[in-house]
Amino acid sequence: MKKVLCLAFLISLPLNAFAEQGQLTLGQAIDTALKNNPAIKAAMETASGFAHGASAAKSAYLPRIDVTALASKINEPITLDLNDVRSAIISASVASNAGATPGLAGALDASLPSFEKKMLDDTFVRVMATFVQPIFTGFKASANTEVKKLRKDAAEINLDNAKNSVITSVVEDYYRLMLARQTADIRAELQASLENHVENAQKLYDHGIISKSNLLRAEVALADAKRDYQKALMDAELAAILLSSALGAAANQDFDLAGPMEMLPGQQDPSFYVSKAESRNSSLKLLEIEKKMLRQKYRAAAGNLLPNIAAVGEYQILQDKLTMFEPEWALGLTASINVFSGGSDINEMKAAKSEIAAAQERENDVRNLVRTAVQKYLHQCESAKKDYEALASGADLAKENLKLSEASFREGLATSLEVVDAELAATRIKIEKAKAIFDYNSAYANLLAICSLSQNLANVSEESK
């Protein structure tokens, strides 16, 4: 008995140390997990990235202005040589004044400049601003914008889904640890009670009141109780590790869990959860988004059959470097249409239609699975409730039966087997009552997760006070 008390005291030391810092409520555990969980952090970053992508997609409707600088070198300068025209002019002038003006040809040749002009140096620089304003893109711009928005919505749904999963895990680990510790306490009580029973059996055997088999039965039961208690301690240690992992790497200490082992409050009528699952379930919402994205894919494929129209412009910034054939600025419209693409656009439209039909069938299947899951968890909640009520009504009877068995044994009117059976029956009811609470809370947490309502549990421990 002393060894058991010492062991229980040593185990309780870290719990008492943590209790000085404050008890850990379920709401605090959920908040800690939501802040520390890597999957949630990753989902948040992903949602942020898709939000920026959705904003970037809107730029497809705005004009694009680029400034381009070009430095080039060609094999030789480009010139315009009209000296043949110059020669013809001189010859024509001399011919029209035949003999009237001696030396006219030489005078004209000396006075007229060369008719050769350099048009472009062999090295040149151009700096220009270009402007493109989409007018009609065959629905591709609007489809792309809508798809980016839908991806952002999907990322937000995935973030909520990650939170629901983490909350469900925390609830299960929180009450698993509470169940494991309560089971260890019950096992410790059973061990202490059986140690007392063995002492009494030894005395009765020494006085010849009971047989050796009665004493042996009590000793075997005590050995089993010690083994079960050690296993319960190991289960509690493992449950603490699981809860620590669920709360994040920073939560590496033992926990003083707040509140008694009791069923979570707030359960609604079954129709409420059926309705919420139909409208809020993350898998169904993601499939609906997938169908919308496929419809935009179909629109974009159909848009490939239509022309692309845009307004374009160009402005030369270094105007002193231009040749006489290059304009300072230009504005215009451009239109293009694909004449033949091997039928790929039509096939893409047909593929998108098939994908939409497949997504609809998947949605129908998932909808049935969601309904089944809601009914499953509702049934588990109801079953756990009934088990708890039945066990609660039998707990007093088991306790009274144990008292009578112990009294009869001390008088030599009952066997050790009867006392042990009464002890085990009372212990089993206590453990199964706690297990029924855990089963209910686990099923209820999963029910809320199916309905995307898990975040309602964040302050449940405070609301239940």
CSV table of C-alpha atoms in Angstrom, one decimal:
chain,number,residue,atom,x,y,z
A,1,MET,CA,0.0,0.0,0.0
A,2,LYS,CA,2.8,2.4,0.9
A,3,LYS,CA,4.5,1.7,-2.5
A,4,VAL,CA,1.4,2.5,-4.3
A,5,LEU,CA,0.9,5.8,-2.5
A,6,CYS,CA,4.6,6.8,-3.1
A,7,LEU,CA,4.3,6.0,-6.8
A,8,ALA,CA,1.1,8.0,-7.1
A,9,PHE,CA,2.8,10.9,-5.3
A,10,LEU,CA,5.8,10.9,-7.6
A,11,ILE,CA,3.5,10.8,-10.7
A,12,SER,CA,1.5,13.7,-9.4
A,13,LEU,CA,4.5,16.0,-8.8
A,14,PRO,CA,4.7,17.4,-12.4
A,15,LEU,CA,0.9,17.8,-12.5
A,16,ASN,CA,1.0,19.8,-9.2
A,17,ALA,CA,3.8,22.0,-10.6
A,18,PHE,CA,1.8,22.7,-13.7
A,19,ALA,CA,-1.3,23.3,-11.6
A,20,GLU,CA,0.5,26.2,-10.0
A,21,GLN,CA,0.7,27.8,-13.4
A,22,GLY,CA,-3.1,27.3,-14.0
A,23,GLN,CA,-5.2,24.5,-15.2
A,24,LEU,CA,-5.5,23.7,-18.9
A,25,THR,CA,-9.1,24.0,-20.2
A,26,LEU,CA,-10.3,22.5,-23.4
A,27,GLY,CA,-10.7,26.0,-24.9
A,28,GLN,CA,-7.1,26.9,-24.0
A,29,ALA,CA,-5.9,23.6,-25.5
A,30,ILE,CA,-7.7,24.3,-28.7
A,31,ASP,CA,-6.4,27.9,-28.9
A,32,THR,CA,-2.8,26.6,-28.3
A,33,ALA,CA,-3.1,24.0,-31.1
A,34,LEU,CA,-4.6,26.4,-33.6
A,35,LYS,CA,-1.6,28.8,-33.0
A,36,ASN,CA,1.1,26.1,-33.1
A,37,ASN,CA,-0.1,23.5,-35.6
A,38,PRO,CA,2.2,23.4,-38.7
A,39,ALA,CA,-0.7,22.2,-41.0
A,40,ILE,CA,-2.7,25.3,-40.1
A,41,LYS,CA,0.2,27.6,-40.6
A,42,ALA,CA,0.8,26.0,-44.1
A,43,ALA,CA,-2.9,26.3,-45.0
A,44,MET,CA,-2.8,30.0,-43.9
A,45,GLU,CA,0.2,30.7,-46.1
A,46,THR,CA,-1.5,28.9,-49.0
A,47,ALA,CA,-4.7,30.9,-48.6
A,48,SER,CA,-2.7,34.1,-48.5
A,49,GLY,CA,-0.9,33.1,-51.7
A,50,PHE,CA,-4.1,32.4,-53.5
A,51,ALA,CA,-5.6,35.7,-52.3
A,52,HIS,CA,-2.7,37.6,-53.9
A,53,GLY,CA,-3.2,35.5,-57.0
A,54,ALA,CA,-6.8,36.5,-57.2
A,55,SER,CA,-5.9,40.1,-56.9
A,56,ALA,CA,-3.2,39.7,-59.6
A,57,ALA,CA,-5.7,38.1,-62.0
A,58,LYS,CA,-7.8,41.4,-62.1
A,59,SER,CA,-4.9,43.1,-63.9
A,60,ALA,CA,-5.9,41.3,-67.1
A,61,TYR,CA,-8.6,44.0,-67.5
A,62,LEU,CA,-6.1,46.9,-67.1
A,63,PRO,CA,-3.7,48.3,-69.8
A,64,ARG,CA,-0.2,47.1,-69.9
A,65,ILE,CA,2.6,49.7,-70.4
A,66,ASP,CA,6.2,48.6,-71.0
A,67,VAL,CA,9.3,50.6,-71.6
A,68,THR,CA,11.8,48.8,-73.8
A,69,ALA,CA,15.4,49.9,-74.5
A,70,LEU,CA,17.3,48.5,-77.5
A,71,ALA,CA,21.0,48.9,-78.3
A,72,SER,CA,22.0,47.4,-81.6
A,73,LYS,CA,24.9,47.1,-84.0
A,74,ILE,CA,24.6,46.1,-87.6
A,75,ASN,CA,27.1,45.1,-90.2
A,76,GLU,CA,27.3,48.6,-91.9
A,77,PRO,CA,25.4,51.9,-91.8
A,78,ILE,CA,22.2,52.1,-93.9
A,79,THR,CA,22.3,54.9,-96.5
A,80,LEU,CA,20.0,56.4,-99.2
A,81,ASP,CA,22.1,57.1,-102.3
A,82,LEU,CA,20.3,59.4,-104.9
A,83,ASN,CA,23.5,60.6,-106.7
A,84,ASP,CA,22.1,59.1,-109.9
A,85,VAL,CA,19.3,61.6,-109.6
A,86,ARG,CA,21.8,64.3,-109.0
A,87,SER,CA,23.7,63.4,-112.1
A,88,ALA,CA,20.6,63.3,-114.1
A,89,ILE,CA,19.6,66.8,-112.9
A,90,ILE,CA,23.1,68.2,-113.9
A,91,SER,CA,22.9,66.5,-117.3
A,92,ALA,CA,19.4,67.9,-117.9
A,93,SER,CA,20.4,71.4,-117.0
A,94,VAL,CA,23.4,71.4,-119.3
A,95,ALA,CA,21.3,70.0,-122.1
A,96,SER,CA,18.7,72.7,-121.8
A,97,ASN,CA,21.3,75.4,-121.9
A,98,ALA,CA,23.5,73.8,-124.6
A,99,GLY,CA,26.3,76.2,-125.5
A,100,ALA,CA,24.8,79.2,-123.6
A,101,THR,CA,26.8,78.9,-120.4
A,102,PRO,CA,30.3,77.4,-120.8
A,103,GLY,CA,31.4,75.4,-117.7
A,104,LEU,CA,27.8,74.9,-116.4
A,105,ALA,CA,28.2,71.3,-115.7
A,106,GLY,CA,31.2,71.9,-113.5
A,107,ALA,CA,29.5,74.8,-111.7
A,108,LEU,CA,26.4,72.7,-111.0
A,109,ASP,CA,28.5,69.7,-109.8
A,110,ALA,CA,30.4,72.0,-107.4
A,111,SER,CA,27.3,73.8,-106.1
A,112,LEU,CA,25.0,70.8,-105.6
A,113,PRO,CA,25.5,68.7,-102.5
A,114,SER,CA,25.8,65.0,-102.5
A,115,PHE,CA,22.5,63.2,-102.8
A,116,GLU,CA,23.6,60.4,-100.4
A,117,LYS,CA,22.3,60.5,-96.8
A,118,LYS,CA,23.0,58.1,-93.9
A,119,MET,CA,19.7,56.8,-92.7
A,120,LEU,CA,20.9,54.5,-89.8
A,121,ASP,CA,24.3,54.2,-88.1
A,122,ASP,CA,25.8,50.9,-87.7
A,123,THR,CA,25.2,51.3,-83.9
A,124,PHE,CA,21.9,52.8,-82.7
A,125,VAL,CA,19.7,53.0,-79.5
A,126,ARG,CA,16.0,53.0,-79.2
A,127,VAL,CA,13.9,53.6,-76.1
A,128,MET,CA,10.1,53.2,-76.6
A,129,ALA,CA,7.0,52.9,-74.5
A,130,THR,CA,4.4,50.3,-75.6
A,131,PHE,CA,0.8,50.2,-74.6
A,132,VAL,CA,-1.7,47.3,-74.8
A,133,GLN,CA,-5.3,47.5,-73.6
A,134,PRO,CA,-7.3,44.2,-74.0
A,135,ILE,CA,-10.8,44.9,-75.3
A,136,PHE,CA,-12.1,41.3,-75.9
A,137,THR,CA,-10.2,38.1,-75.0
A,138,GLY,CA,-12.9,35.5,-75.8
A,139,PHE,CA,-13.8,35.1,-72.1
A,140,LYS,CA,-10.3,33.9,-71.3
A,141,ALA,CA,-9.5,36.9,-69.0
A,142,SER,CA,-12.8,36.6,-67.1
A,143,ALA,CA,-12.5,32.8,-66.8
A,144,ASN,CA,-8.9,33.1,-65.5
A,145,THR,CA,-10.0,35.8,-63.0
A,146,GLU,CA,-12.9,33.6,-61.7
A,147,VAL,CA,-10.7,30.5,-61.4
A,148,LYS,CA,-8.2,32.5,-59.3
A,149,LYS,CA,-11.0,33.7,-57.1
A,150,LEU,CA,-12.3,30.1,-56.8
A,151,ARG,CA,-8.8,28.8,-55.8
A,152,LYS,CA,-8.7,31.5,-53.1
A,153,ASP,CA,-12.1,30.3,-51.8
A,154,ALA,CA,-10.9,26.7,-51.9
A,155,ALA,CA,-7.7,27.6,-50.0
A,156,GLU,CA,-9.9,29.2,-47.3
A,157,ILE,CA,-12.1,26.1,-47.1
A,158,ASN,CA,-9.0,24.0,-46.7
A,159,LEU,CA,-7.8,26.3,-43.9
A,160,ASP,CA,-11.1,25.8,-42.1
A,161,ASN,CA,-10.9,22.1,-42.7
A,162,ALA,CA,-7.4,22.0,-41.2
A,163,LYS,CA,-8.7,23.8,-38.2
A,164,ASN,CA,-11.6,21.4,-37.8
A,165,SER,CA,-9.2,18.5,-38.0
A,166,VAL,CA,-6.9,19.9,-35.4
A,167,ILE,CA,-9.8,20.8,-33.0
A,168,THR,CA,-11.2,17.2,-33.4
A,169,SER,CA,-7.8,15.8,-32.6
A,170,VAL,CA,-7.3,18.0,-29.6
A,171,VAL,CA,-10.8,17.1,-28.2
A,172,GLU,CA,-10.0,13.4,-28.6
A,173,ASP,CA,-6.5,13.7,-27.1
A,174,TYR,CA,-7.7,15.9,-24.2
A,175,TYR,CA,-10.4,13.5,-23.1
A,176,ARG,CA,-8.2,10.5,-23.9
A,177,LEU,CA,-5.7,11.8,-21.3
A,178,MET,CA,-8.5,12.6,-18.9
A,179,LEU,CA,-9.9,9.0,-19.3
A,180,ALA,CA,-6.4,7.5,-19.0
A,181,ARG,CA,-5.7,9.4,-15.7
A,182,GLN,CA,-9.1,8.6,-14.3
A,183,THR,CA,-8.6,4.9,-15.2
A,184,ALA,CA,-5.3,5.0,-13.5
A,185,ASP,CA,-6.9,6.4,-10.4
A,186,ILE,CA,-9.6,3.8,-10.4
A,187,ARG,CA,-7.0,1.1,-10.9
A,188,ALA,CA,-5.0,2.5,-7.9
A,189,GLU,CA,-8.2,2.4,-5.8
A,190,LEU,CA,-8.8,-1.2,-6.8
A,191,GLN,CA,-5.2,-2.2,-6.0
A,192,ALA,CA,-5.5,-0.6,-2.6
A,193,SER,CA,-8.8,-2.3,-1.9
A,194,LEU,CA,-7.4,-5.7,-2.9
A,195,GLU,CA,-4.3,-5.2,-0.8
A,196,ASN,CA,-6.7,-4.7,2.2
A,197,HIS,CA,-8.7,-7.7,1.1
A,198,VAL,CA,-5.5,-9.9,0.9
A,199,GLU,CA,-4.6,-8.8,4.5
A,200,ASN,CA,-8.0,-9.8,5.7
A,201,ALA,CA,-7.9,-13.0,3.8
A,202,GLN,CA,-4.5,-13.8,5.4
A,203,LYS,CA,-5.9,-13.3,8.8
A,204,LEU,CA,-8.9,-15.4,8.2
A,205,TYR,CA,-6.8,-18.2,6.7
A,206,ASP,CA,-4.4,-18.0,9.7
A,207,HIS,CA,-7.4,-18.6,12.0
A,208,GLY,CA,-8.7,-21.4,9.8
A,209,ILE,CA,-11.8,-19.6,8.8
A,210,ILE,CA,-11.2,-19.8,5.0
A,211,SER,CA,-9.4,-22.2,2.8
A,212,LYS,CA,-6.0,-21.8,1.1
A,213,SER,CA,-7.8,-21.4,-2.3
A,214,ASN,CA,-9.6,-18.4,-1.1
A,215,LEU,CA,-6.3,-16.7,-0.1
A,216,LEU,CA,-4.7,-17.6,-3.4
A,217,ARG,CA,-7.6,-16.2,-5.3
A,218,ALA,CA,-7.2,-12.9,-3.5
A,219,GLU,CA,-3.5,-12.8,-4.2
A,220,VAL,CA,-4.0,-13.6,-7.9
A,221,ALA,CA,-6.5,-10.8,-8.1
A,222,LEU,CA,-4.1,-8.4,-6.4
A,223,ALA,CA,-1.3,-9.4,-8.9
A,224,ASP,CA,-3.7,-8.7,-11.8
A,225,ALA,CA,-4.7,-5.4,-10.3
A,226,LYS,CA,-1.0,-4.3,-10.0
A,227,ARG,CA,-0.4,-5.2,-13.6
A,228,ASP,CA,-3.5,-3.4,-14.8
A,229,TYR,CA,-2.4,-0.3,-12.8
A,230,GLN,CA,1.0,-0.2,-14.3
A,231,LYS,CA,-0.5,-0.5,-17.8
A,232,ALA,CA,-2.9,2.3,-16.9
A,233,LEU,CA,0.0,4.5,-15.9
A,234,MET,CA,1.7,3.8,-19.2
A,235,ASP,CA,-1.5,4.6,-21.1
A,236,ALA,CA,-1.7,7.9,-19.3
A,237,GLU,CA,1.9,8.7,-20.2
A,238,LEU,CA,1.2,8.0,-23.9
A,239,ALA,CA,-2.0,10.0,-23.8
A,240,ALA,CA,-0.1,13.0,-22.4
A,241,ILE,CA,2.5,12.6,-25.3
A,242,LEU,CA,-0.3,12.6,-27.8
A,243,LEU,CA,-1.9,15.7,-26.4
A,244,SER,CA,1.4,17.5,-26.2
A,245,SER,CA,2.0,16.7,-29.9
A,246,ALA,CA,-1.5,18.0,-30.8
A,247,LEU,CA,-0.8,21.3,-29.0
A,248,GLY,CA,2.5,21.8,-30.9
A,249,ALA,CA,6.2,21.5,-30.2
A,250,ALA,CA,6.1,24.3,-27.5
A,251,ALA,CA,3.7,22.2,-25.4
A,252,ASN,CA,6.2,19.7,-24.0
A,253,GLN,CA,5.1,19.7,-20.4
A,254,ASP,CA,2.6,17.7,-18.4
A,255,PHE,CA,-0.9,19.1,-18.0
A,256,ASP,CA,-3.3,19.7,-15.2
A,257,LEU,CA,-6.6,19.3,-17.0
A,258,ALA,CA,-9.4,21.5,-15.8
A,259,GLY,CA,-12.9,20.3,-15.1
A,260,PRO,CA,-14.5,16.9,-14.4
A,261,MET,CA,-14.8,14.1,-16.9
A,262,GLU,CA,-18.2,15.0,-18.4
A,263,MET,CA,-20.0,15.1,-21.8
A,264,LEU,CA,-19.7,18.1,-23.9
A,265,PRO,CA,-22.8,20.3,-23.9
A,266,GLY,CA,-24.7,21.9,-26.8
A,267,GLN,CA,-26.0,18.9,-28.8
A,268,GLN,CA,-28.8,19.9,-31.2
A,269,ASP,CA,-31.6,17.9,-32.9
A,270,PRO,CA,-30.4,15.4,-35.6
A,271,SER,CA,-32.1,17.5,-38.3
A,272,PHE,CA,-29.8,20.4,-37.4
A,273,TYR,CA,-26.6,18.5,-38.2
A,274,VAL,CA,-28.0,17.0,-41.4
A,275,SER,CA,-28.8,20.5,-42.6
A,276,LYS,CA,-25.4,21.9,-41.6
A,277,ALA,CA,-23.6,19.0,-43.2
A,278,GLU,CA,-25.4,19.6,-46.4
A,279,SER,CA,-24.5,23.3,-46.5
A,280,ARG,CA,-21.2,23.5,-44.7
A,281,ASN,CA,-19.3,20.2,-45.2
A,282,SER,CA,-15.8,21.1,-46.6
A,283,SER,CA,-15.6,18.2,-49.1
A,284,LEU,CA,-19.0,19.2,-50.6
A,285,LYS,CA,-18.0,22.8,-50.9
A,286,LEU,CA,-14.7,21.9,-52.5
A,287,LEU,CA,-16.5,19.7,-55.1
A,288,GLU,CA,-18.8,22.6,-55.8
A,289,ILE,CA,-15.8,24.9,-56.4
A,290,GLU,CA,-14.3,22.2,-58.6
A,291,LYS,CA,-17.4,22.2,-60.8
A,292,LYS,CA,-17.4,26.0,-61.1
A,293,MET,CA,-13.7,25.9,-62.1
A,294,LEU,CA,-14.5,23.3,-64.8
A,295,ARG,CA,-17.3,25.5,-66.1
A,296,GLN,CA,-14.7,28.3,-66.4
A,297,LYS,CA,-12.4,25.9,-68.2
A,298,TYR,CA,-15.2,25.2,-70.7
A,299,ARG,CA,-15.8,29.0,-71.2
A,300,ALA,CA,-12.1,29.5,-71.9
A,301,ALA,CA,-12.0,26.7,-74.4
A,302,ALA,CA,-15.0,28.1,-76.2
A,303,GLY,CA,-13.4,31.5,-76.1
A,304,ASN,CA,-10.5,30.2,-78.2
A,305,LEU,CA,-13.0,30.1,-81.1
A,306,LEU,CA,-13.6,33.9,-80.8
A,307,PRO,CA,-11.3,36.7,-81.8
A,308,ASN,CA,-8.9,38.6,-79.5
A,309,ILE,CA,-9.2,42.3,-79.8
A,310,ALA,CA,-6.9,44.9,-78.2
A,311,ALA,CA,-5.9,48.6,-78.5
A,312,VAL,CA,-2.1,49.1,-79.0
A,313,GLY,CA,0.2,52.1,-79.0
A,314,GLU,CA,3.8,52.9,-79.2
A,315,TYR,CA,5.8,56.1,-78.3
A,316,GLN,CA,9.4,56.7,-79.0
A,317,ILE,CA,11.1,58.3,-76.0
A,318,LEU,CA,14.5,59.2,-77.7
A,319,GLN,CA,13.0,61.1,-80.6
A,320,ASP,CA,16.3,62.7,-81.7
A,321,LYS,CA,17.6,59.3,-82.7
A,322,LEU,CA,14.8,58.5,-85.1
A,323,THR,CA,15.1,58.3,-88.8
A,324,MET,CA,12.7,60.1,-91.1
A,325,PHE,CA,10.8,56.9,-91.7
A,326,GLU,CA,10.1,56.2,-88.0
A,327,PRO,CA,7.0,57.8,-86.3
A,328,GLU,CA,7.2,59.4,-82.9
A,329,TRP,CA,4.0,57.6,-81.8
A,330,ALA,CA,1.4,55.3,-83.2
A,331,LEU,CA,-2.1,54.0,-82.0
A,332,GLY,CA,-4.2,51.3,-83.4
A,333,LEU,CA,-6.3,48.2,-83.0
A,334,THR,CA,-5.3,44.6,-83.3
A,335,ALA,CA,-7.5,41.5,-83.8
A,336,SER,CA,-6.5,37.9,-84.2
A,337,ILE,CA,-8.5,34.7,-84.5
A,338,ASN,CA,-7.4,31.1,-84.6
A,339,VAL,CA,-8.4,29.6,-87.9
A,340,PHE,CA,-7.3,26.0,-87.4
A,341,SER,CA,-5.9,24.3,-84.4
A,342,GLY,CA,-6.5,20.6,-85.3
A,343,GLY,CA,-9.8,20.5,-83.4
A,344,SER,CA,-8.1,20.9,-80.0
A,345,ASP,CA,-10.5,23.6,-78.9
A,346,ILE,CA,-13.6,21.5,-79.6
A,347,ASN,CA,-12.0,18.5,-77.8
A,348,GLU,CA,-11.1,20.7,-74.8
A,349,MET,CA,-14.8,21.7,-74.5
A,350,LYS,CA,-15.9,18.1,-74.7
A,351,ALA,CA,-13.3,17.1,-72.1
A,352,ALA,CA,-14.5,19.9,-69.8
A,353,LYS,CA,-18.1,18.7,-70.1
A,354,SER,CA,-17.1,15.2,-69.2
A,355,GLU,CA,-15.1,16.4,-66.2
A,356,ILE,CA,-18.1,18.4,-65.0
A,357,ALA,CA,-20.3,15.3,-65.2
A,358,ALA,CA,-17.7,13.3,-63.3
A,359,ALA,CA,-17.4,16.0,-60.6
A,360,GLN,CA,-21.2,15.9,-60.2
A,361,GLU,CA,-21.2,12.1,-59.7
A,362,ARG,CA,-18.4,12.5,-57.1
A,363,GLU,CA,-20.4,15.1,-55.3
A,364,ASN,CA,-23.4,12.8,-55.2
A,365,ASP,CA,-21.3,10.0,-53.8
A,366,VAL,CA,-19.7,12.3,-51.2
A,367,ARG,CA,-23.1,13.7,-50.2
A,368,ASN,CA,-24.3,10.2,-49.4
A,369,LEU,CA,-21.1,9.5,-47.4
A,370,VAL,CA,-21.6,12.7,-45.5
A,371,ARG,CA,-25.2,11.8,-44.6
A,372,THR,CA,-24.1,8.4,-43.5
A,373,ALA,CA,-21.3,9.8,-41.4
A,374,VAL,CA,-23.7,12.2,-39.7
A,375,GLN,CA,-26.0,9.4,-38.8
A,376,LYS,CA,-23.1,7.3,-37.7
A,377,TYR,CA,-21.8,9.9,-35.2
A,378,LEU,CA,-25.3,10.7,-34.0
A,379,HIS,CA,-25.9,7.0,-33.3
A,380,GLN,CA,-22.5,6.8,-31.5
A,381,CYS,CA,-23.5,9.8,-29.3
A,382,GLU,CA,-26.8,8.4,-28.5
A,383,SER,CA,-25.3,4.9,-27.8
A,384,ALA,CA,-22.7,6.5,-25.5
A,385,LYS,CA,-25.4,8.4,-23.6
A,386,LYS,CA,-27.5,5.3,-23.1
A,387,ASP,CA,-24.5,3.3,-21.9
A,388,TYR,CA,-23.6,6.0,-19.4
A,389,GLU,CA,-27.2,6.1,-18.1
A,390,ALA,CA,-27.3,2.4,-17.7
A,391,LEU,CA,-23.9,2.2,-16.0
A,392,ALA,CA,-24.9,5.1,-13.7
A,393,SER,CA,-28.0,3.2,-12.5
A,394,GLY,CA,-25.9,0.1,-11.9
A,395,ALA,CA,-23.0,1.9,-10.1
A,396,ASP,CA,-24.9,2.1,-6.8
A,397,LEU,CA,-26.0,-1.5,-6.9
A,398,ALA,CA,-22.4,-2.6,-7.6
A,399,LYS,CA,-21.2,-0.5,-4.7
A,400,GLU,CA,-23.8,-2.0,-2.3
A,401,ASN,CA,-23.0,-5.5,-3.5
A,402,LEU,CA,-19.3,-4.9,-2.8
A,403,LYS,CA,-20.1,-3.8,0.8
A,404,LEU,CA,-22.2,-6.9,1.4
A,405,SER,CA,-19.6,-9.2,-0.1
A,406,GLU,CA,-16.9,-7.8,2.1
A,407,ALA,CA,-19.0,-8.0,5.2
A,408,SER,CA,-20.0,-11.6,4.5
A,409,PHE,CA,-16.4,-12.5,3.8
A,410,ARG,CA,-15.3,-11.1,7.1
A,411,GLU,CA,-17.9,-13.3,8.8
A,412,GLY,CA,-16.8,-16.3,6.7
A,413,LEU,CA,-20.1,-16.4,4.9
A,414,ALA,CA,-18.7,-15.5,1.4
A,415,THR,CA,-15.8,-16.7,-0.6
A,416,SER,CA,-12.8,-14.6,-1.7
A,417,LEU,CA,-14.0,-15.1,-5.3
A,418,GLU,CA,-17.2,-13.3,-4.5
A,419,VAL,CA,-15.4,-10.3,-3.1
A,420,VAL,CA,-13.0,-10.1,-6.0
A,421,ASP,CA,-15.9,-10.4,-8.5
A,422,ALA,CA,-17.7,-7.6,-6.7
A,423,GLU,CA,-14.5,-5.4,-6.7
A,424,LEU,CA,-14.0,-6.0,-10.4
A,425,ALA,CA,-17.6,-5.4,-11.2
A,426,ALA,CA,-17.6,-2.0,-9.4
A,427,THR,CA,-14.3,-1.1,-11.0
A,428,ARG,CA,-15.5,-2.1,-14.5
A,429,ILE,CA,-18.6,0.2,-14.1
A,430,LYS,CA,-16.5,3.1,-13.1
A,431,ILE,CA,-14.1,2.7,-16.0
A,432,GLU,CA,-16.9,2.1,-18.5
A,433,LYS,CA,-18.7,5.2,-17.3
A,434,ALA,CA,-15.6,7.3,-18.0
A,435,LYS,CA,-15.2,5.4,-21.4
A,436,ALA,CA,-18.8,6.3,-22.3
A,437,ILE,CA,-18.1,10.0,-21.8
A,438,PHE,CA,-14.9,9.7,-23.9
A,439,ASP,CA,-16.9,7.9,-26.7
A,440,TYR,CA,-19.6,10.6,-26.6
A,441,ASN,CA,-17.1,13.5,-26.8
A,442,SER,CA,-15.1,11.8,-29.5
A,443,ALA,CA,-18.2,11.1,-31.6
A,444,TYR,CA,-19.6,14.6,-31.0
A,445,ALA,CA,-16.3,16.2,-32.0
A,446,ASN,CA,-16.3,14.2,-35.3
A,447,LEU,CA,-19.9,15.1,-35.8
A,448,LEU,CA,-19.1,18.8,-35.6
A,449,ALA,CA,-16.1,18.3,-37.9
A,450,ILE,CA,-18.4,16.7,-40.6
A,451,CYS,CA,-20.6,19.8,-40.3
A,452,SER,CA,-17.6,22.2,-40.3
A,453,LEU,CA,-18.7,23.4,-36.8
A,454,SER,CA,-15.7,22.3,-34.8
A,455,GLN,CA,-14.7,25.9,-34.0
A,456,ASN,CA,-17.8,26.1,-31.8
A,457,LEU,CA,-15.9,24.0,-29.3
A,458,ALA,CA,-13.2,26.6,-28.8
A,459,ASN,CA,-14.9,28.2,-25.8
A,460,VAL,CA,-17.0,25.2,-24.8
A,461,SER,CA,-15.2,24.7,-21.5
A,462,GLU,CA,-15.9,28.3,-20.5
A,463,GLU,CA,-19.5,28.1,-21.6
A,464,SER,CA,-20.1,24.9,-19.6
A,465,LYS,CA,-19.0,26.5,-16.3
